[in-house]
C-alpha positions as CSV (number, residue, x, y, z in Angstrom):
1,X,262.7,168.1,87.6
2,X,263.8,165.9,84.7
3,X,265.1,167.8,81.8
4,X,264.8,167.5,78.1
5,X,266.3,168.7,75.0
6,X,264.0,169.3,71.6
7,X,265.9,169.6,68.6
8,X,262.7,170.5,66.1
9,X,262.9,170.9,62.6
10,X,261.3,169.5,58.8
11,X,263.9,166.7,58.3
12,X,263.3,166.3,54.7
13,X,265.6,164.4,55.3
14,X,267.8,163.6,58.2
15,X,271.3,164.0,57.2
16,X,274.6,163.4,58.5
17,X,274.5,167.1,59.5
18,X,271.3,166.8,61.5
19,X,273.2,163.7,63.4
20,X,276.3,165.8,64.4
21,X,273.6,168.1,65.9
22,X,271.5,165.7,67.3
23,X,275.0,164.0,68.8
24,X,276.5,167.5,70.1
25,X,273.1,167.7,72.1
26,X,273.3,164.7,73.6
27,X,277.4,165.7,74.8
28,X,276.4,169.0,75.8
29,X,273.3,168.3,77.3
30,X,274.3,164.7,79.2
31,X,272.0,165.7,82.4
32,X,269.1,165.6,79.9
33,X,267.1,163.3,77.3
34,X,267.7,164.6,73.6
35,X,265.1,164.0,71.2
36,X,264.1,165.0,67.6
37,X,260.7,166.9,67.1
38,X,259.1,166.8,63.7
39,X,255.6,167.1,62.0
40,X,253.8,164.6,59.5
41,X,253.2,167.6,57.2
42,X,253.8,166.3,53.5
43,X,253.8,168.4,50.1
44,X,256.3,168.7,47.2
45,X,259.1,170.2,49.8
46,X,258.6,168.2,52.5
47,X,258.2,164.1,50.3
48,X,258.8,162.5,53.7
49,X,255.8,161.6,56.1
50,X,256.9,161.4,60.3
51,X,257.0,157.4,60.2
52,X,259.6,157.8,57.1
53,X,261.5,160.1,59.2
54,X,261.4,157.7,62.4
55,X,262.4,155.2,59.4
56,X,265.2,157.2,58.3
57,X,266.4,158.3,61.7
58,X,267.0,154.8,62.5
59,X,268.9,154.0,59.3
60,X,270.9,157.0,61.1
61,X,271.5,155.7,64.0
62,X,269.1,156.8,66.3
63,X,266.3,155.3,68.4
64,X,263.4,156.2,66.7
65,X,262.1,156.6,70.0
66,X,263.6,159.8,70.3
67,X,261.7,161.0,66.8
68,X,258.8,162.9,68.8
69,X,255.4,163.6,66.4
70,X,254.3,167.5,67.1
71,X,252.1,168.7,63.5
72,X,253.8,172.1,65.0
73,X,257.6,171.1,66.2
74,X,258.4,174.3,67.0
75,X,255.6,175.2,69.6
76,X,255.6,173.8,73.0
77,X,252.0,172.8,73.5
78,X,252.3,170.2,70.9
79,X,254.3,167.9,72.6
80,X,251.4,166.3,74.4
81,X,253.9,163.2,75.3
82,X,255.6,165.4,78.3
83,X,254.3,166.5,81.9
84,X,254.6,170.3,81.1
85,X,254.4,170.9,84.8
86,X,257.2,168.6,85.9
87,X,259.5,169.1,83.1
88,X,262.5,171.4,82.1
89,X,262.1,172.0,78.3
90,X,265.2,173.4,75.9
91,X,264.7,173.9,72.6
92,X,267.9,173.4,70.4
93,X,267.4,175.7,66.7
94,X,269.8,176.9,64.4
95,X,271.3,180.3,63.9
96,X,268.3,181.2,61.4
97,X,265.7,180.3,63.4
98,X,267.3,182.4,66.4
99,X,267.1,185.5,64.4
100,X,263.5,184.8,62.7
101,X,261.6,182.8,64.6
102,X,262.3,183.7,67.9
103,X,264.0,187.2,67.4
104,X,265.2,188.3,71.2
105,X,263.7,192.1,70.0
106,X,262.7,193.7,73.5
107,X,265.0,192.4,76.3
108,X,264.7,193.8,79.8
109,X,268.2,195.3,80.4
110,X,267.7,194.4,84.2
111,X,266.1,190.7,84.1
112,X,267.9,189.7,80.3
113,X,264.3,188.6,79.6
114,X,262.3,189.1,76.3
115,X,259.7,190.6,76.9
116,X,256.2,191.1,75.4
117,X,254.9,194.1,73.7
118,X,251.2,194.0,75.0
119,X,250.7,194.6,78.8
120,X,248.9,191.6,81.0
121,X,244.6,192.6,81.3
122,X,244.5,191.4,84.3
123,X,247.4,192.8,85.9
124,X,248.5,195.5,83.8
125,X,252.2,194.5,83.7
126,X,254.4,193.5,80.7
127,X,255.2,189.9,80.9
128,X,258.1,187.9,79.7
129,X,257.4,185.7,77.0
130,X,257.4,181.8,77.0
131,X,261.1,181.1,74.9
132,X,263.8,182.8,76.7
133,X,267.7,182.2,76.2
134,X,269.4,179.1,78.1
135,X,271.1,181.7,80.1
136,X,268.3,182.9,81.9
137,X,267.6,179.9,83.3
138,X,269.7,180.7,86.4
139,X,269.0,178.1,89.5
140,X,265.6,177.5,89.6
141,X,263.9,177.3,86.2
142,X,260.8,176.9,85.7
143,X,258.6,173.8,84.1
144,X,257.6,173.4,80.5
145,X,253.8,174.7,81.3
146,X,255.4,178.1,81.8
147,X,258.9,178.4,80.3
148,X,260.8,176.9,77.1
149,X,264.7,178.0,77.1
150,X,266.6,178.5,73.9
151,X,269.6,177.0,72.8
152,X,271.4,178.0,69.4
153,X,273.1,174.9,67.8
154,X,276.1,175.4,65.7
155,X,276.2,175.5,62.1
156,X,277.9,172.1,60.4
157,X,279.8,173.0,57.4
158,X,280.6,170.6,54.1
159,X,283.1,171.3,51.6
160,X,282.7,174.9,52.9
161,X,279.1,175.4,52.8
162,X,276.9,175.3,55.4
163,X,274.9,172.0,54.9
164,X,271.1,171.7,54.0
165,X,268.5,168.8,53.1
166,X,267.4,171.2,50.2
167,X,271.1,171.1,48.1
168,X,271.0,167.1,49.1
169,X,267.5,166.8,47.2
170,X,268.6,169.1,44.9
171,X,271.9,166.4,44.4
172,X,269.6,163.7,44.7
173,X,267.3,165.2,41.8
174,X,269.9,166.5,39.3
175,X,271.7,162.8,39.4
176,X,271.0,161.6,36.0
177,X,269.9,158.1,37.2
178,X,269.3,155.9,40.3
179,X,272.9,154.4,40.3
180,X,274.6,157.9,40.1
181,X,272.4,159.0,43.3
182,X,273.8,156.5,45.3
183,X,277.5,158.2,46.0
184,X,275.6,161.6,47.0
185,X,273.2,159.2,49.5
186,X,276.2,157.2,50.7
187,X,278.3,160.6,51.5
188,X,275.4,161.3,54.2
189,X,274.4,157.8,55.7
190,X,276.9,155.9,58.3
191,X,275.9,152.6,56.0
192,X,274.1,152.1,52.3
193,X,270.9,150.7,53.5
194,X,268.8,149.1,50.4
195,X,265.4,150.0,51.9
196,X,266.3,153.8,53.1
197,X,268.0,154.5,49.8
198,X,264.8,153.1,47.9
199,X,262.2,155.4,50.1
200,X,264.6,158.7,49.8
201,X,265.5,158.4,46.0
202,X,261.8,157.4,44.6
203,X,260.2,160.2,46.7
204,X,262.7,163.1,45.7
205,X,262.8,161.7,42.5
206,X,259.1,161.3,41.9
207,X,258.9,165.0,43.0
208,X,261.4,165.4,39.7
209,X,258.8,163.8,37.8
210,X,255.9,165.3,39.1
């Protein structure tokens, strides 16, 4: 079966760190097709709306092909644009959405499985639950209609701090005009690009305002 890589998340907006990530996938993963997941979900912490992203994932570097639309990235049903029963999903989160999101709290000791709480009506028994760990994926794993495997991505550090779109707006807001913004965009794009550094400056900025 054809496998794919989901690397979900806000991306408000992609930085230089989500690229390394998004880049590391695509080494790690080379048997597979690596693509972003994102919503179009807009409000005062997320300016950017999912054609902005595909927008700024191309300024980036990437095909914005590979920028998928879910209004839930995170949850497997949402991705309407795969065959869920002929395709091996692994979804690719970070360190804190491992330990909130999908907290491994009630592993099987003989199967390494997490399983649920609440046993099955109709059969009685306790099930596993849809997101396991990559490692339990073992020779024959199952299709994206009845399994999604987790992978934990590394955490990319700048100047010592573990980096975030939220200290970048924060950057982009505290700069006390548009020409001193353009070092702190610069430091995370491969290129200055006129248009891109228009859209992400007037929305974080209007934000300020508002």
């Amino acid at each position: 079966m054809k496998k794919v890589v989901i690397y979900p998340g806000r991306f408000q907006p992609m930085l230089s760190h989500h690229v390394k990530v998004f880049d590391y996938l695509k080494t790690t993963f080379s048997d597979a097709e690596v693509y972003v997941g994102t919503s179009d979900k807009v409000d005062e912490k997320s300016p950017f709306n999912f054609k902005e992203k595909q927008m700024i994932a191309m300024a980036q570097g990437i095909d914005p092909n590979k920028v998928l639309f879910a209004p839930q990235p995170y949850v497997h049903t949402f991705y309407n644009q795969f065959d869920h029963d002929n395709i091996i999903v692994i979804f690719a989160v970070g360190e804190k959405d491992m330990s909130e999101r999908f907290a491994m709290t009630n592993v099987d000791p003989d199967t390494g499985l997490d399983m649920k709480v609440r046993p099955n009506k109709d059969t009685g028994d306790i099930d596993p639950k849809y997101y396991q760990m990559i490692n339990s994926m073992k020779d024959v794993p199952l299709p994206m209609s009845k399994r999604g495997y987790l992978f934990e991505v590394p955490n990319v550090d700048e100047d010592g701090e573990v980096a975030s779109a939220s200290a970048f707006r924060n950057a982009l807001k505290n700069s006390p005009d548009k020409e001193s913004a353009k070092p702190i965009f610069d430091k995370q794009f491969k290129e200055y690009n006129e248009e891109v550094f228009n859209l992400v400056y007037d929305k974080i900025a209007r934000n300020k305002l508002t």
